[in-house]
mmCIF file of C-alpha atoms in Angstrom:
data_model
loop_
_atom_site.group_PDB
_atom_site.id
_atom_site.type_symbol
_atom_site.label_atom_id
_atom_site.label_comp_id
_atom_site.label_asym_id
_atom_site.label_seq_id
_atom_site.Cartn_x
_atom_site.Cartn_y
_atom_site.Cartn_z
ATOM 1 C CA MET C 1 -0.046 0.016 0.014
ATOM 2 C CA ILE C 2 2.763 2.444 0.932
ATOM 3 C CA LYS C 3 4.516 1.764 -2.437
ATOM 4 C CA THR C 4 1.256 2.563 -4.293
ATOM 5 C CA LEU C 5 0.923 5.958 -2.343
ATOM 6 C CA ILE C 6 4.582 6.872 -3.033
ATOM 7 C CA THR C 7 4.083 6.131 -6.749
ATOM 8 C CA ARG C 8 0.919 8.158 -6.932
ATOM 9 C CA ILE C 9 2.598 11.143 -5.328
ATOM 10 C CA GLN C 10 5.485 10.898 -7.659
ATOM 11 C CA GLN C 11 3.135 10.920 -10.693
ATOM 12 C CA GLY C 12 1.935 14.370 -9.764
ATOM 13 C CA HIS C 13 -1.027 16.179 -11.338
ATOM 14 C CA ARG C 14 -2.189 14.404 -14.503
ATOM 15 C CA THR C 15 -5.358 16.256 -15.357
ATOM 16 C CA MET C 16 -4.773 19.173 -17.666
ATOM 17 C CA ARG C 17 -5.483 22.539 -16.061
ATOM 18 C CA TYR C 18 -7.174 24.066 -19.062
ATOM 19 C CA PRO C 19 -9.231 26.289 -18.940
ATOM 20 C CA ASP C 20 -8.754 26.801 -15.194
ATOM 21 C CA ALA C 21 -6.582 29.713 -13.974
ATOM 22 C CA GLY C 22 -6.140 30.889 -17.574
ATOM 23 C CA ALA C 23 -4.002 27.837 -18.536
ATOM 24 C CA PRO C 24 -3.422 27.462 -22.220
ATOM 25 C CA ALA C 25 -5.023 24.739 -24.222
ATOM 26 C CA PRO C 26 -2.682 21.690 -24.802
ATOM 27 C CA GLU C 27 -0.871 21.683 -28.116
ATOM 28 C CA MET C 28 -2.632 19.857 -30.868
ATOM 29 C CA PRO C 29 -0.928 16.764 -32.238
ATOM 30 C CA ALA C 30 1.079 17.013 -35.461
ATOM 31 C CA ARG C 31 -1.596 15.206 -37.491
ATOM 32 C CA PHE C 32 -4.499 17.393 -36.246
ATOM 33 C CA ARG C 33 -6.488 19.094 -38.956
ATOM 34 C CA GLY C 34 -8.711 22.006 -38.088
ATOM 35 C CA ARG C 35 -10.965 23.948 -40.405
ATOM 36 C CA PRO C 36 -9.927 24.103 -44.173
ATOM 37 C CA ILE C 37 -8.687 27.429 -45.139
ATOM 38 C CA PHE C 38 -9.084 28.625 -48.797
ATOM 39 C CA ASP C 39 -6.840 31.205 -50.307
ATOM 40 C CA ALA C 40 -9.391 32.617 -52.747
ATOM 41 C CA ALA C 41 -6.762 34.750 -54.457
ATOM 42 C CA ARG C 42 -5.079 31.599 -55.728
ATOM 43 C CA CYS C 43 -8.296 30.000 -56.967
ATOM 44 C CA PRO C 44 -8.884 30.184 -60.698
ATOM 45 C CA ASP C 45 -12.489 31.125 -61.438
ATOM 46 C CA THR C 46 -13.070 28.124 -63.637
ATOM 47 C CA CYS C 47 -11.489 25.559 -61.327
ATOM 48 C CA ARG C 48 -13.831 23.166 -59.486
ATOM 49 C CA GLN C 49 -11.388 20.370 -58.639
ATOM 50 C CA CYS C 50 -11.701 20.737 -54.870
ATOM 51 C CA ALA C 51 -15.600 20.650 -55.072
ATOM 52 C CA ASP C 52 -15.555 17.650 -57.486
ATOM 53 C CA ALA C 53 -13.146 15.796 -55.150
ATOM 54 C CA CYS C 54 -15.121 16.382 -51.961
ATOM 55 C CA PRO C 55 -16.864 13.083 -51.075
ATOM 56 C CA THR C 56 -19.750 14.738 -49.223
ATOM 57 C CA GLN C 57 -20.282 17.800 -51.382
ATOM 58 C CA ALA C 58 -19.171 20.114 -48.529
ATOM 59 C CA ILE C 59 -17.685 22.597 -50.981
ATOM 60 C CA ALA C 60 -19.948 24.685 -53.304
ATOM 61 C CA ILE C 61 -18.588 27.120 -55.897
ATOM 62 C CA ALA C 62 -20.846 29.688 -57.642
ATOM 63 C CA ASP C 63 -19.779 32.838 -59.442
ATOM 64 C CA GLY C 64 -16.272 32.363 -58.197
ATOM 65 C CA ALA C 65 -17.406 32.328 -54.571
ATOM 66 C CA ILE C 66 -16.471 29.358 -52.388
ATOM 67 C CA LYS C 67 -18.726 28.142 -49.639
ATOM 68 C CA LEU C 68 -17.833 25.447 -47.179
ATOM 69 C CA ASP C 69 -20.350 23.463 -45.140
ATOM 70 C CA MET C 70 -18.545 22.501 -41.984
ATOM 71 C CA GLY C 71 -21.350 20.133 -41.058
ATOM 72 C CA ARG C 72 -20.513 17.972 -44.065
ATOM 73 C CA CYS C 73 -16.672 18.326 -43.955
ATOM 74 C CA LEU C 74 -14.826 15.138 -43.185
ATOM 75 C CA PHE C 75 -11.452 16.856 -42.847
ATOM 76 C CA CYS C 76 -10.132 14.271 -45.220
ATOM 77 C CA THR C 77 -7.786 16.502 -47.264
ATOM 78 C CA ASP C 78 -9.196 15.304 -50.651
ATOM 79 C CA CYS C 79 -9.871 18.895 -51.497
ATOM 80 C CA ALA C 80 -6.311 20.082 -50.693
ATOM 81 C CA ASP C 81 -4.823 17.106 -52.513
ATOM 82 C CA SER C 82 -6.734 17.783 -55.625
ATOM 83 C CA CYS C 83 -6.102 21.606 -55.756
ATOM 84 C CA PRO C 84 -3.507 22.382 -58.494
ATOM 85 C CA GLU C 85 -2.715 25.730 -56.949
ATOM 86 C CA LYS C 86 -2.220 24.389 -53.390
ATOM 87 C CA ALA C 87 -4.631 27.116 -52.237
ATOM 88 C CA ILE C 88 -6.208 24.906 -49.472
ATOM 89 C CA THR C 89 -4.653 24.364 -46.028
ATOM 90 C CA TYR C 90 -5.895 23.194 -42.724
ATOM 91 C CA SER C 91 -5.798 25.319 -39.699
ATOM 92 C CA ARG C 92 -4.613 24.272 -36.156
ATOM 93 C CA ASP C 93 -7.664 25.756 -34.585
ATOM 94 C CA TYR C 94 -9.817 23.228 -32.666
ATOM 95 C CA ARG C 95 -12.626 25.676 -32.072
ATOM 96 C CA LEU C 96 -15.421 24.715 -34.473
ATOM 97 C CA THR C 97 -18.607 24.494 -32.481
ATOM 98 C CA VAL C 98 -21.734 26.522 -33.390
ATOM 99 C CA ARG C 99 -25.273 26.888 -32.098
ATOM 100 C CA GLN C 100 -27.168 27.169 -35.398
ATOM 101 C CA ALA C 101 -26.978 24.867 -38.466
ATOM 102 C CA SER C 102 -26.867 27.962 -40.712
ATOM 103 C CA ASP C 103 -23.578 28.994 -39.083
ATOM 104 C CA LEU C 104 -21.901 25.817 -40.300
ATOM 105 C CA VAL C 105 -21.982 27.196 -43.893
ATOM 106 C CA VAL C 106 -19.292 29.859 -44.317
ATOM 107 C CA ASP C 107 -17.511 31.701 -47.139
ATOM 108 C CA ALA C 108 -13.990 30.878 -47.852
ATOM 109 C CA GLY C 109 -12.594 33.762 -45.794
ATOM 110 C CA GLN C 110 -15.494 34.058 -43.271
ATOM 111 C CA GLU C 111 -14.893 33.460 -39.582
ATOM 112 C CA LEU C 112 -17.030 30.895 -37.779
ATOM 113 C CA LYS C 113 -19.668 32.179 -35.448
ATOM 114 C CA LEU C 114 -18.603 30.230 -32.394
ATOM 115 C CA ALA C 115 -21.206 28.844 -30.020
ATOM 116 C CA ALA C 116 -22.776 31.252 -27.510
ATOM 117 C CA ALA C 117 -23.893 30.125 -24.014
ATOM 118 C CA LEU C 118 -27.338 28.976 -23.144
ATOM 119 C CA ASP C 119 -29.767 31.727 -22.228
ATOM 120 C CA GLY C 120 -29.985 32.821 -18.534
ATOM 121 C CA LYS C 121 -32.630 30.376 -17.328
ATOM 122 C CA LEU C 122 -31.086 27.279 -18.863
ATOM 123 C CA ARG C 123 -27.604 28.374 -18.062
ATOM 124 C CA LYS C 124 -28.592 28.722 -14.360
ATOM 125 C CA LEU C 125 -30.289 25.328 -14.533
ATOM 126 C CA PHE C 126 -27.461 23.365 -16.237
ATOM 127 C CA GLY C 127 -24.385 25.527 -15.723
ATOM 128 C CA ARG C 128 -23.180 23.753 -12.560
ATOM 129 C CA SER C 129 -24.471 20.238 -13.299
ATOM 130 C CA LEU C 130 -25.201 18.767 -16.728
ATOM 131 C CA GLN C 131 -26.200 15.123 -17.053
ATOM 132 C CA LEU C 132 -26.100 13.700 -20.598
ATOM 133 C CA ARG C 133 -27.322 10.487 -22.076
ATOM 134 C CA GLN C 134 -25.065 9.564 -24.976
ATOM 135 C CA VAL C 135 -26.945 7.904 -27.995
ATOM 136 C CA CYS C 136 -24.946 6.158 -30.749
ATOM 137 C CA ALA C 137 -27.435 6.389 -33.666
ATOM 138 C CA GLY C 138 -25.471 4.197 -35.992
ATOM 139 C CA GLY C 139 -21.927 5.662 -35.629
ATOM 140 C CA CYS C 140 -18.592 3.946 -36.396
ATOM 141 C CA ASN C 141 -17.323 4.471 -32.786
ATOM 142 C CA GLY C 142 -14.910 7.193 -33.896
ATOM 143 C CA CYS C 143 -16.842 10.051 -32.395
ATOM 144 C CA GLU C 144 -17.958 7.740 -29.461
ATOM 145 C CA SER C 145 -14.335 7.015 -28.677
ATOM 146 C CA ASP C 146 -13.340 10.719 -28.540
ATOM 147 C CA VAL C 147 -16.291 11.486 -26.295
ATOM 148 C CA ASN C 148 -15.071 8.685 -24.014
ATOM 149 C CA VAL C 149 -11.680 10.272 -23.870
ATOM 150 C CA LEU C 150 -13.143 13.266 -21.952
ATOM 151 C CA ASN C 151 -13.843 10.934 -19.025
ATOM 152 C CA THR C 152 -10.251 9.900 -18.637
ATOM 153 C CA ILE C 153 -7.874 11.230 -15.955
ATOM 154 C CA GLY C 154 -6.206 13.580 -18.312
ATOM 155 C CA TRP C 155 -9.423 15.407 -19.122
ATOM 156 C CA ASP C 156 -11.770 14.696 -16.179
ATOM 157 C CA LEU C 157 -14.990 16.080 -17.696
ATOM 158 C CA SER C 158 -16.748 15.690 -14.312
ATOM 159 C CA ARG C 159 -14.737 18.571 -12.869
ATOM 160 C CA PHE C 160 -16.921 20.842 -14.986
ATOM 161 C CA GLY C 161 -20.067 19.298 -13.549
ATOM 162 C CA ILE C 162 -20.656 17.345 -16.835
ATOM 163 C CA SER C 163 -21.247 13.626 -16.631
ATOM 164 C CA PHE C 164 -22.966 10.769 -18.563
ATOM 165 C CA VAL C 165 -25.889 8.750 -17.193
ATOM 166 C CA ALA C 166 -27.279 5.433 -18.062
ATOM 167 C CA SER C 167 -30.899 6.471 -18.697
ATOM 168 C CA PRO C 168 -32.555 9.403 -20.540
ATOM 169 C CA ARG C 169 -34.963 9.752 -17.685
ATOM 170 C CA HIS C 170 -32.041 10.824 -15.441
ATOM 171 C CA ALA C 171 -30.618 13.115 -18.049
ATOM 172 C CA ASP C 172 -30.680 16.845 -18.804
ATOM 173 C CA GLY C 173 -30.145 16.140 -22.463
ATOM 174 C CA LEU C 174 -28.747 13.956 -25.251
ATOM 175 C CA LEU C 175 -25.374 13.809 -26.787
ATOM 176 C CA ILE C 176 -25.878 12.178 -30.233
ATOM 177 C CA THR C 177 -23.323 10.476 -32.603
ATOM 178 C CA GLY C 178 -23.920 8.704 -35.836
ATOM 179 C CA PRO C 179 -25.991 9.469 -38.938
ATOM 180 C CA VAL C 180 -29.234 8.114 -37.517
ATOM 181 C CA THR C 181 -29.870 4.900 -39.239
ATOM 182 C CA GLU C 182 -33.403 3.711 -40.055
ATOM 183 C CA ASN C 183 -33.165 1.242 -37.226
ATOM 184 C CA MET C 184 -32.083 3.930 -34.753
ATOM 185 C CA LYS C 185 -34.566 6.620 -35.769
ATOM 186 C CA GLN C 186 -37.441 5.536 -33.341
ATOM 187 C CA ALA C 187 -34.890 4.724 -30.594
ATOM 188 C CA LEU C 188 -33.471 8.204 -30.774
ATOM 189 C CA LYS C 189 -36.970 9.750 -30.718
ATOM 190 C CA THR C 190 -37.938 7.574 -27.749
ATOM 191 C CA ALA C 191 -34.802 8.581 -25.827
ATOM 192 C CA TYR C 192 -35.497 12.221 -26.518
ATOM 193 C CA ASP C 193 -39.054 11.958 -25.332
ATOM 194 C CA ALA C 194 -37.910 10.277 -22.085
ATOM 195 C CA VAL C 195 -35.690 13.223 -21.172
ATOM 196 C CA PRO C 196 -37.577 15.588 -18.786
ATOM 197 C CA ASP C 197 -38.162 19.157 -19.965
ATOM 198 C CA PRO C 198 -36.329 21.461 -20.307
ATOM 199 C CA LYS C 199 -33.681 19.528 -22.257
ATOM 200 C CA ILE C 200 -30.801 20.123 -24.616
ATOM 201 C CA VAL C 201 -29.446 18.131 -27.523
ATOM 202 C CA ILE C 202 -25.866 18.097 -28.735
ATOM 203 C CA ALA C 203 -24.843 16.622 -32.050
ATOM 204 C CA VAL C 204 -21.253 15.381 -32.357
ATOM 205 C CA GLY C 205 -19.427 14.629 -35.544
ATOM 206 C CA ALA C 206 -20.198 14.925 -39.292
ATOM 207 C CA CYS C 207 -22.532 11.873 -39.232
ATOM 208 C CA ALA C 208 -24.760 13.402 -36.551
ATOM 209 C CA LEU C 209 -24.703 16.793 -38.288
ATOM 210 C CA SER C 210 -25.272 15.781 -41.905
ATOM 211 C CA GLY C 211 -24.871 12.049 -42.450
ATOM 212 C CA GLY C 212 -21.204 12.244 -42.902
ATOM 213 C CA PRO C 213 -19.803 9.745 -45.539
ATOM 214 C CA PHE C 214 -23.243 8.076 -45.545
ATOM 215 C CA ILE C 215 -25.079 11.290 -46.599
ATOM 216 C CA ASN C 216 -28.170 10.592 -48.731
ATOM 217 C CA HIS C 217 -27.823 6.830 -48.200
ATOM 218 C CA PRO C 218 -31.364 5.288 -48.223
ATOM 219 C CA GLU C 219 -30.770 3.710 -44.801
ATOM 220 C CA VAL C 220 -29.747 6.886 -42.935
ATOM 221 C CA HIS C 221 -31.612 10.088 -42.111
ATOM 222 C CA ASN C 222 -28.672 12.555 -42.684
ATOM 223 C CA GLY C 223 -28.129 13.375 -39.021
ATOM 224 C CA ALA C 224 -29.953 14.005 -35.851
ATOM 225 C CA ALA C 225 -31.730 17.230 -36.807
ATOM 226 C CA SER C 226 -34.100 15.121 -38.993
ATOM 227 C CA VAL C 227 -35.463 13.647 -35.810
ATOM 228 C CA VAL C 228 -34.915 16.032 -32.887
ATOM 229 C CA PRO C 229 -34.040 19.752 -32.395
ATOM 230 C CA ILE C 230 -30.376 20.412 -31.953
ATOM 231 C CA ASP C 231 -28.860 23.022 -29.570
ATOM 232 C CA LEU C 232 -25.112 22.489 -30.293
ATOM 233 C CA PHE C 233 -23.361 21.346 -33.425
ATOM 234 C CA ILE C 234 -19.851 20.033 -33.109
ATOM 235 C CA PRO C 235 -18.198 19.339 -36.551
ATOM 236 C CA GLY C 236 -15.474 16.799 -37.163
ATOM 237 C CA CYS C 237 -14.912 13.226 -38.362
ATOM 238 C CA PRO C 238 -14.355 12.525 -35.582
ATOM 239 C CA PRO C 239 -14.018 15.843 -33.609
ATOM 240 C CA HIS C 240 -10.859 16.096 -31.503
ATOM 241 C CA PRO C 241 -11.727 15.834 -27.781
ATOM 242 C CA MET C 242 -10.591 19.470 -27.404
ATOM 243 C CA THR C 243 -13.200 20.446 -30.011
ATOM 244 C CA ILE C 244 -15.889 18.618 -28.078
ATOM 245 C CA LEU C 245 -14.796 19.986 -24.717
ATOM 246 C CA ASP C 246 -14.567 23.500 -26.101
ATOM 247 C CA GLY C 247 -18.105 23.193 -27.376
ATOM 248 C CA LEU C 248 -19.565 21.924 -24.112
ATOM 249 C CA LEU C 249 -17.811 24.645 -22.078
ATOM 250 C CA ARG C 250 -19.037 27.375 -24.435
ATOM 251 C CA LEU C 251 -22.606 26.038 -24.095
ATOM 252 C CA LEU C 252 -22.389 26.340 -20.329
ATOM 253 C CA GLY C 253 -20.824 29.784 -20.405
ATOM 254 C CA LYS C 254 -17.458 28.542 -19.000
ATOM 255 C CA ILE C 255 -15.613 29.916 -22.027
ATOM 256 C CA GLU C 256 -16.444 33.248 -23.619
ATOM 257 C CA ALA C 257 -17.613 33.136 -27.287
ATOM 258 C CA GLU C 258 -14.727 35.077 -28.735
ATOM 259 C CA LYS C 259 -13.836 34.906 -32.447
ATOM 260 C CA PRO C 260 -11.422 32.356 -33.653
#
């Protein structure tokens, strides 16, 4: 027993301090890809190779203007790889979460309108204790795995008062992953109805936002918004745990909604 205690003391503090005491966010890994950045000045007016290469039609080009649907983006680099002018790069910014689906669609040089906090009444109700029921609506377990990372010792999501529960009847809201397959549509609706009012719904990952790589497949419903109302949209395929954490903390007003 004494050896265990000594070892634990030697290990020190393992939970990251961010965002407490103004501590900086941890450095993103070398392979991390944030939002695609388009250098419109280097894009020929007649070139559509990036849009044609995108597997989910996340890029739209009309009259020389480029629009990107972050809800559809898989962060796969097919657009960047296909660009003959090398006008597309990926940022290192993990902050991608928004409150409205319309805010997911941005012009090439437009900044994202990052998520604002819940209104006063809901923020007072959920700000110190938010219990979520996680629903995998046909996901591949990529987003589910990164959600689970938040419960490990390095992240310790519970220190913010956020935890996951086993039943929607014990929850304040749902956290949904997956494209909502036909077989999960009714299950998701049943889980939503079982959560007591007032409630919030968080969609995590490209599948839950738009159907992801399965978009428009006859066996999926192109995301959770087709079944239930969404209060927070977290893009990514899968989103990095920092992206998910940033979105949750913004929703609860623990991080100010500054511009990226």
